[in-house]
mmCIF file of C-alpha atoms and ligand atoms in Angstrom:
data_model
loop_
_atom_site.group_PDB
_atom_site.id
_atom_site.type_symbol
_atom_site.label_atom_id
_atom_site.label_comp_id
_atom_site.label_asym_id
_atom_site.label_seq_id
_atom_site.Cartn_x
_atom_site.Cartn_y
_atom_site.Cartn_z
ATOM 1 C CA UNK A 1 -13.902 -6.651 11.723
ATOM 2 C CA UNK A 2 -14.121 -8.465 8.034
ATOM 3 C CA UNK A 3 -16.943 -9.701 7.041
ATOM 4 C CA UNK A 4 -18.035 -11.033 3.860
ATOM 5 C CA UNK A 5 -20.212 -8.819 0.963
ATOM 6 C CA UNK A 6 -20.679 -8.448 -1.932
ATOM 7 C CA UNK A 7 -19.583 -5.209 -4.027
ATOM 8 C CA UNK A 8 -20.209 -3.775 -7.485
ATOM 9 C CA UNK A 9 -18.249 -2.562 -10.091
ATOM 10 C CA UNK A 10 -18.384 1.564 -10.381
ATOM 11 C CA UNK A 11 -15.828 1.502 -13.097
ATOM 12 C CA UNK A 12 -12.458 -0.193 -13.962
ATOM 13 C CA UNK A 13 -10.168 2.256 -15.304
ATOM 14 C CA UNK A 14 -6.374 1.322 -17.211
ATOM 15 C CA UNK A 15 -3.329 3.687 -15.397
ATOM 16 C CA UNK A 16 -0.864 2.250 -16.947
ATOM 17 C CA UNK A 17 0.359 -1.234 -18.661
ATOM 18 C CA UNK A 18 -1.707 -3.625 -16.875
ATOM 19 C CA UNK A 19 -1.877 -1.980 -13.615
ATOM 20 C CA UNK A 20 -5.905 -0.529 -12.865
ATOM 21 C CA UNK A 21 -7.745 1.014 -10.532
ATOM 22 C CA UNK A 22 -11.086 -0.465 -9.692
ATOM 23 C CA UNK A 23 -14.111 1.402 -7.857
ATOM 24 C CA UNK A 24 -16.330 -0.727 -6.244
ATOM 25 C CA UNK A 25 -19.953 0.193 -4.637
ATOM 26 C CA UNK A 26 -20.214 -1.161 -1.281
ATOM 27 C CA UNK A 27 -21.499 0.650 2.426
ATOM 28 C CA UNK A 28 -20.689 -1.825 4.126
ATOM 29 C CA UNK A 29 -16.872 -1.815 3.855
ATOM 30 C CA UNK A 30 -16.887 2.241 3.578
ATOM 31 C CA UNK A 31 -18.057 2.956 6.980
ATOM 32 C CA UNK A 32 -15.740 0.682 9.092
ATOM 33 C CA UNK A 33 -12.162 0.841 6.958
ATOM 34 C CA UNK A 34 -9.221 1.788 7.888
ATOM 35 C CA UNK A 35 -5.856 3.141 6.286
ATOM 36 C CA UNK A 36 -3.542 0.686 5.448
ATOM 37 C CA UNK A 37 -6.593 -2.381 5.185
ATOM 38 C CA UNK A 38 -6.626 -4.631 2.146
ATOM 39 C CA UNK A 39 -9.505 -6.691 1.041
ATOM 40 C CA UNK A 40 -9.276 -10.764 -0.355
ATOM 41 C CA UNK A 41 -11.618 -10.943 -3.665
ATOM 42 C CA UNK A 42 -12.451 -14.022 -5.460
ATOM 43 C CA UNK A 43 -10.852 -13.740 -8.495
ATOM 44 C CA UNK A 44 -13.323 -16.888 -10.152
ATOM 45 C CA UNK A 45 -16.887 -17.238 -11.121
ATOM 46 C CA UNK A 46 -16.509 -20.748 -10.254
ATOM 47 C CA UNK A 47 -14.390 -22.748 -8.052
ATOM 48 C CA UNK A 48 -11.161 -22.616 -10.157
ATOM 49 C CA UNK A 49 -8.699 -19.925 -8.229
ATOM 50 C CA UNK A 50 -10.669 -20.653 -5.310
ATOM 51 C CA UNK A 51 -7.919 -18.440 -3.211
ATOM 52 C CA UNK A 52 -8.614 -15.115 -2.396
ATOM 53 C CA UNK A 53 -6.332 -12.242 -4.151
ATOM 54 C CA UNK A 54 -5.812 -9.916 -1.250
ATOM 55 C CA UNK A 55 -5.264 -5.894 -2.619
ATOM 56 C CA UNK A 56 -4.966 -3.108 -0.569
ATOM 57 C CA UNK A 57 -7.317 -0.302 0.170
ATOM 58 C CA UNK A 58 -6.425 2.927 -2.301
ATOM 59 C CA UNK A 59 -9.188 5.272 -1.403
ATOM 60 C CA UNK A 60 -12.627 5.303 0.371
ATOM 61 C CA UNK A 61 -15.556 6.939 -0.264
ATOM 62 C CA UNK A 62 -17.312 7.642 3.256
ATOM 63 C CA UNK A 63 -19.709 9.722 1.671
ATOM 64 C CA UNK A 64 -20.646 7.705 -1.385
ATOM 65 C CA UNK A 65 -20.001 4.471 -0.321
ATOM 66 C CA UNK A 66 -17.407 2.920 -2.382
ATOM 67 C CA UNK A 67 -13.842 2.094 -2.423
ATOM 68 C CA UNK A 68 -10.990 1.992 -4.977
ATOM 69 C CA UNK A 69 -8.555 -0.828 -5.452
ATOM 70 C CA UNK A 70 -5.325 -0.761 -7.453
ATOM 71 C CA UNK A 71 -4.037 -3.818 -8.673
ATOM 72 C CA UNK A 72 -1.346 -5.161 -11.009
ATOM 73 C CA UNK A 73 -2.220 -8.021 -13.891
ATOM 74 C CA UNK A 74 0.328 -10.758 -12.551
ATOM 75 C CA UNK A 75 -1.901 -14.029 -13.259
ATOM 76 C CA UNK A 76 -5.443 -15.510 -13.752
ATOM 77 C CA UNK A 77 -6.746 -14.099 -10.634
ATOM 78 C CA UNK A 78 -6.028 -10.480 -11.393
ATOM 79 C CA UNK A 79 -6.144 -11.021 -15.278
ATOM 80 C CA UNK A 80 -10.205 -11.792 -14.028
ATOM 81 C CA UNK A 81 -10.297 -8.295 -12.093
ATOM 82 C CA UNK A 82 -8.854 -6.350 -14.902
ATOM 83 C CA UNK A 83 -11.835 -7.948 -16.814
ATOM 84 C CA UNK A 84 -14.508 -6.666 -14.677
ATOM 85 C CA UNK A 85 -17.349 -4.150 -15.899
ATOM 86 C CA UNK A 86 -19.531 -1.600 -14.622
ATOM 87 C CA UNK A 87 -22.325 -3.379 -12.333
ATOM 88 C CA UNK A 88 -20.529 -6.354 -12.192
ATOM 89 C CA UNK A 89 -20.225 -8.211 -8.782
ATOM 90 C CA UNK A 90 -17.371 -9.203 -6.479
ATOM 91 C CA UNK A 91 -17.204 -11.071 -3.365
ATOM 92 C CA UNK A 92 -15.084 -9.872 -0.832
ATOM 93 C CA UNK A 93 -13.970 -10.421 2.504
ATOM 94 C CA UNK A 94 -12.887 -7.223 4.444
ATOM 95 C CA UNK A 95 -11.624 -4.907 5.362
ATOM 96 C CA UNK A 96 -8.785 -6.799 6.850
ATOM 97 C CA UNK A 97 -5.912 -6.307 8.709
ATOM 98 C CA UNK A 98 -4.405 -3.734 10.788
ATOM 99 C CA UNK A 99 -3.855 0.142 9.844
ATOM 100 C CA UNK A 100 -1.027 2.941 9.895
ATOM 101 C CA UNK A 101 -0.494 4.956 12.969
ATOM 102 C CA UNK A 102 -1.939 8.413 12.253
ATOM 103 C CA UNK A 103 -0.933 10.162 15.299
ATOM 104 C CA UNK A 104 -1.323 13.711 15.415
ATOM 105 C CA UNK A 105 1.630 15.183 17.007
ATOM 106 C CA UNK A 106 3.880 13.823 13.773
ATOM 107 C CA UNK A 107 3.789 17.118 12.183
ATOM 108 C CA UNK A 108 6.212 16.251 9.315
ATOM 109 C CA UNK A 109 5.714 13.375 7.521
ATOM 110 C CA UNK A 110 7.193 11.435 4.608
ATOM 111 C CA UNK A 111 5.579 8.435 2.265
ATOM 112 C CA UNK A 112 8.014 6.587 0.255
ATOM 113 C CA UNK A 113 6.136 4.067 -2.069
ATOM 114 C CA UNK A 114 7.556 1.335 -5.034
ATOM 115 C CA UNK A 115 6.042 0.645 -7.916
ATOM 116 C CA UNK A 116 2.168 -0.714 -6.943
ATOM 117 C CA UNK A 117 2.871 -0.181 -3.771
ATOM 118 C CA UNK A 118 2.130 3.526 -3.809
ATOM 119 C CA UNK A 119 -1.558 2.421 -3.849
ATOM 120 C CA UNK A 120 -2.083 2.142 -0.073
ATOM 121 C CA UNK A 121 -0.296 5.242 0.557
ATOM 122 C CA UNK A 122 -2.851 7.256 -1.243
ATOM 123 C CA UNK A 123 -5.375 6.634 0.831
ATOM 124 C CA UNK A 124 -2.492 6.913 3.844
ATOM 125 C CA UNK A 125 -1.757 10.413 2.588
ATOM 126 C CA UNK A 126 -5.538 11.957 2.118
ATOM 127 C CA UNK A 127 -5.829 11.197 5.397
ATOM 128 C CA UNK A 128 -3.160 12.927 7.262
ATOM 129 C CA UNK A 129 -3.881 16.448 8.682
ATOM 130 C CA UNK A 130 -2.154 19.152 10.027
ATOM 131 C CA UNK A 131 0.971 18.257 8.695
ATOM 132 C CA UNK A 132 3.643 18.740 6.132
ATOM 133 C CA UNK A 133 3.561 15.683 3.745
ATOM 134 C CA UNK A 134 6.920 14.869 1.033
ATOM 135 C CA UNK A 135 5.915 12.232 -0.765
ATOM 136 C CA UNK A 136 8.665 10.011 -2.864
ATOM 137 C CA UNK A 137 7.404 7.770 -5.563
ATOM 138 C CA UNK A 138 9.917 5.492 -7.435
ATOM 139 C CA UNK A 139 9.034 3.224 -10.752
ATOM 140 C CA UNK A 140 10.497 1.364 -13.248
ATOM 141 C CA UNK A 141 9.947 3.852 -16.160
ATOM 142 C CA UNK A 142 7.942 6.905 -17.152
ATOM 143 C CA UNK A 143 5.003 4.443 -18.927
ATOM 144 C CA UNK A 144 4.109 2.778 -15.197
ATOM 145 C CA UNK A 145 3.893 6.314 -13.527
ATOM 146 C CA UNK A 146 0.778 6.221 -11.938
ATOM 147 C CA UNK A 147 -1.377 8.894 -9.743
ATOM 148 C CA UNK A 148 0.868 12.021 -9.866
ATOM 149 C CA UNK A 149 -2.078 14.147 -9.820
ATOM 150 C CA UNK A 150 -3.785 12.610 -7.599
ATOM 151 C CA UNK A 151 -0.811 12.863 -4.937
ATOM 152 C CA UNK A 152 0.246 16.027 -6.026
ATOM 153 C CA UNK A 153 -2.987 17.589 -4.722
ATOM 154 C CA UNK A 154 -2.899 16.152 -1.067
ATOM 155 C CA UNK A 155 1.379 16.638 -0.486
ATOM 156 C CA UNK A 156 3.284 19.538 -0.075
ATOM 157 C CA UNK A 157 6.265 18.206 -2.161
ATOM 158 C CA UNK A 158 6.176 15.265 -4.586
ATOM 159 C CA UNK A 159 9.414 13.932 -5.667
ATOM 160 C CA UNK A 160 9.028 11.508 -8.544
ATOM 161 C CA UNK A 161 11.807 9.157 -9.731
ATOM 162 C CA UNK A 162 12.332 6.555 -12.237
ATOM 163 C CA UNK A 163 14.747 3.870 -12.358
ATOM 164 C CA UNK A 164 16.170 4.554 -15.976
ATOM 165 C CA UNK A 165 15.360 7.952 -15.409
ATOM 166 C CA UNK A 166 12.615 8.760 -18.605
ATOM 167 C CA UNK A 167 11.398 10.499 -16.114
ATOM 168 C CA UNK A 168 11.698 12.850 -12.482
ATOM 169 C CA UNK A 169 15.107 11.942 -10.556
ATOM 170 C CA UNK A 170 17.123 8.409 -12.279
ATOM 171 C CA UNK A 171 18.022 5.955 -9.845
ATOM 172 C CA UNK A 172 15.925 4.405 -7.144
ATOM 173 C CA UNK A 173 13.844 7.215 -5.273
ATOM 174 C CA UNK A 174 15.264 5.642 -2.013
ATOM 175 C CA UNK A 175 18.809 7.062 -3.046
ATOM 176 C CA UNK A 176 17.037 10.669 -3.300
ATOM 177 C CA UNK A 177 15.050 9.852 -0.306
ATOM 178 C CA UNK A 178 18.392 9.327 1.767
ATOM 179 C CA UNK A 179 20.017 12.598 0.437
ATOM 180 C CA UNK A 180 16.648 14.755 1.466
ATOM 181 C CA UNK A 181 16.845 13.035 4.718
ATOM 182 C CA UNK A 182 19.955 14.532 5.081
ATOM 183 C CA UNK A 183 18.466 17.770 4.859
ATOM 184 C CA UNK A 184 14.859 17.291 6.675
ATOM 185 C CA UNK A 185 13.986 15.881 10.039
ATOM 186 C CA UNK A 186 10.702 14.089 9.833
ATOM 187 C CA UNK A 187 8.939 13.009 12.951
ATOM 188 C CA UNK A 188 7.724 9.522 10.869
ATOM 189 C CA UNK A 189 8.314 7.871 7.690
ATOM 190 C CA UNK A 190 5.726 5.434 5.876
ATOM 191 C CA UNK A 191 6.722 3.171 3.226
ATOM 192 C CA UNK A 192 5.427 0.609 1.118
ATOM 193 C CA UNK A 193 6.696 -1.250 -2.000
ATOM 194 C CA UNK A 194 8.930 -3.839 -3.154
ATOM 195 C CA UNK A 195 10.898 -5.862 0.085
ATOM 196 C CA UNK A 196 14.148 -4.743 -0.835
ATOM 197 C CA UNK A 197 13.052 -0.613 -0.873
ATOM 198 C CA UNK A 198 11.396 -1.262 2.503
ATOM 199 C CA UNK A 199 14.721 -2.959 3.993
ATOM 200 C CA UNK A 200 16.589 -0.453 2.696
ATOM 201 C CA UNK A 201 14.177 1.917 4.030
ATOM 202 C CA UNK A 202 14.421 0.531 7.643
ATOM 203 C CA UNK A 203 18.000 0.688 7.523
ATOM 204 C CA UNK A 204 18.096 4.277 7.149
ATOM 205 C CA UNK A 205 14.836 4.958 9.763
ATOM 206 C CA UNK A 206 17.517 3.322 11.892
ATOM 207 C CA UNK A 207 20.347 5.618 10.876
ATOM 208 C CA UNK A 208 18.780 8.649 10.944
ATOM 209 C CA UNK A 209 16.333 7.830 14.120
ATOM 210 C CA UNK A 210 12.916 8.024 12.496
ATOM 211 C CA UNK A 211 9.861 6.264 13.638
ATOM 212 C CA UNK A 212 8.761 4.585 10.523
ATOM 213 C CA UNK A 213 6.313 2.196 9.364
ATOM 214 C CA UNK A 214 5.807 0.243 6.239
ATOM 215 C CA UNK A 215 2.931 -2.108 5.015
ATOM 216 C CA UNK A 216 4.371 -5.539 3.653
ATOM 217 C CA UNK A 217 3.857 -6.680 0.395
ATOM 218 C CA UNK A 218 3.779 -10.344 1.202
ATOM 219 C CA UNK A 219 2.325 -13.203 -1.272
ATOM 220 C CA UNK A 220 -0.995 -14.651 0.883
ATOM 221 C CA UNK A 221 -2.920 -17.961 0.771
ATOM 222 C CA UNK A 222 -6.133 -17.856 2.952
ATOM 223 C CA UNK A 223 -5.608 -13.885 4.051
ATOM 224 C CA UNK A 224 -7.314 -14.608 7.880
ATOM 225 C CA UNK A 225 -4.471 -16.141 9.757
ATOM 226 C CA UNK A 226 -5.106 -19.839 8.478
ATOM 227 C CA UNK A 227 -2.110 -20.769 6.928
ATOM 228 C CA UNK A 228 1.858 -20.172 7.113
ATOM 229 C CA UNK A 229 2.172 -18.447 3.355
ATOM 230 C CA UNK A 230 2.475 -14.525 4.478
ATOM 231 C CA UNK A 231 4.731 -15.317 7.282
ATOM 232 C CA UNK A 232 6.812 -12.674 8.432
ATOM 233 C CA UNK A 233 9.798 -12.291 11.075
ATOM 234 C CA UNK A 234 9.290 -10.389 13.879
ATOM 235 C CA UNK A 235 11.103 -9.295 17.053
ATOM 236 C CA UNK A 236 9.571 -10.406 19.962
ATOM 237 C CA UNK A 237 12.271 -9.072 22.399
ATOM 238 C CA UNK A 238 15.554 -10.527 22.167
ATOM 239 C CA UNK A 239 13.875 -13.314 20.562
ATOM 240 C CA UNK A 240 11.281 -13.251 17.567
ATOM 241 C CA UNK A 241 9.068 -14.790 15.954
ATOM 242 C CA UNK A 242 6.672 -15.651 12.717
ATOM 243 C CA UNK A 243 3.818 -13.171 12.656
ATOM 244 C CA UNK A 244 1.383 -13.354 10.162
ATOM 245 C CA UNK A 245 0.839 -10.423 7.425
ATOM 246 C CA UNK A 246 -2.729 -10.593 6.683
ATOM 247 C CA UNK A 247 -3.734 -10.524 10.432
ATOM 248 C CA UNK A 248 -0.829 -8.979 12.739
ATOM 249 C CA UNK A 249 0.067 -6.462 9.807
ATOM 250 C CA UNK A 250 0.038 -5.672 6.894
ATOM 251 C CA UNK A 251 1.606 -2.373 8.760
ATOM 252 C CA UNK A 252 4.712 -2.745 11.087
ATOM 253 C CA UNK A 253 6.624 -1.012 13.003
ATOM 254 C CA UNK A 254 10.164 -1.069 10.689
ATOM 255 C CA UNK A 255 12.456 -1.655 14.109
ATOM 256 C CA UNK A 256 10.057 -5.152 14.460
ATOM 257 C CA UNK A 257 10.694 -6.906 11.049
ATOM 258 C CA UNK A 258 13.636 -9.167 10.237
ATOM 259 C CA UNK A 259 14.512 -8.930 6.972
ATOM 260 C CA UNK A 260 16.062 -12.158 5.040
ATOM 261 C CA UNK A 261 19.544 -11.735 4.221
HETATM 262 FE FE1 FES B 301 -2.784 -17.503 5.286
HETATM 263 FE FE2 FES B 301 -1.833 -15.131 6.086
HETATM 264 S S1 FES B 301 -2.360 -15.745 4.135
HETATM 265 S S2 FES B 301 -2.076 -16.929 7.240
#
């Protein structure tokens, strides 16, 4: 259940060009989130940009109580985030949302993330067990490749592609994804990135039979269900029908969501 607290800063580290990862101190969140949760952050001191930024979970901290965010400078609201120092203070709403399906009996696994959206499948991946994990990562270029360590240590095969290929496989990591899926039979596949990777991503789920689930990336207003901005189609039947991301997902069954044309 969210509830509202306030968190401070552990450190606000650069990855790459305006993208940073931001630990925050806070027990309250640690104890009761879940993978695949965001949390909305007021990105003012004051009562300009008075909407919440919502930002996905990237890694908790049981033990020590805190919790990483990654997030991307894209305007004022974020531009204040990147600006945040140690022992400064945040208040957040959270955790929010629902969470990926971590069922035991999927025994091989594979994460496909886009660009920033590799962030919640960090935390995704760290805590999957007793399974085989390929994890494919796609970005723009070699200077916004971000984590490779980090994932490195919890998969059993990282593939790493670039679009203009400075670096790992050239070409969208969804084209190498499709040719290792020729190859491998996974019991799930979880995705997250840009809308156009995770259609294309649910087409091929659907080709090649694979439970799959991805966490949208949609633009949100209030972030609890009060407004219409992070609507989202889904099949309800043979009908569907608008759910909302920021309280019926952000993770969805791929088979569910109707993708614009
Ligand atoms: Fe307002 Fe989801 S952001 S309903």
């Amino acid at each position: 259940m969210a509830r509202k607290f306030t968190g401070y800063v552990i450190d606000n580290e650069i990855l790459a060009k305006d993208i940073f990862r931001l630990k925050i101190e806070s027990d309250s969140l640690t104890q009761i989130a879940n993978v695949g949760q965001f949390v909305n952050i007021k990105c003012s001191n004051g009562l300009e940009h008075l909407l919440r930024r919502p930002i996905s979970l990237m890694d908790v901290d049981k033990e020590n109580g805190t919790f990483d965010l990654g997030f991307q400078v894209k305007g004022e609201g974020t531009k204040f985030l990147s600006e945040k120092k140690k022992g400064d203070s945040l208040d957040i709403i959270g955790p929010s949302g629902n969470y990926f399906d971590l069922n035991s009996d999927y025994k091989k696994v594979a994460i496909i993330g886009g660009g920033i959206g590799v962030f919640p499948l960090y935390y995704l991946l760290k805590n999957l067990k007793s399974c085989k994990k390929d994890v494919f990562l796609g970005f723009r270029q070699k200077q916004y490749v971000i984590m490779e360590d980090e994932f490195k240590m919890f998969s059993d095969d990282l593939y790493i592609g670039t679009d203009d290929g400075s670096y790992g496989y050239k070409g969208f990591i969804i084209n190498y994804f499709k040719m290792m899926l020729e190859k491998n039979r996974y019991d799930i596949i979880y995705a997250c990135g840009p809308t156009l990777m995770l259609k294309g991503i649910s087409n091929l789920a659907k080709d090649f039979n694979i439970n799959c689930q991805i966490s949208l990336e949609q633009r949100m207003g209030c972030g609890i269900g009060a407004c219409l901005v992070c609507a989202c189609k889904i099949k309800m039947g043979k009908q569907w029908e608008y759910k909302h991301v920021c309280k019926d997902g952000p993770v969805f069954w791929s088979d569910e969501v109707i993708f614009d044309e």
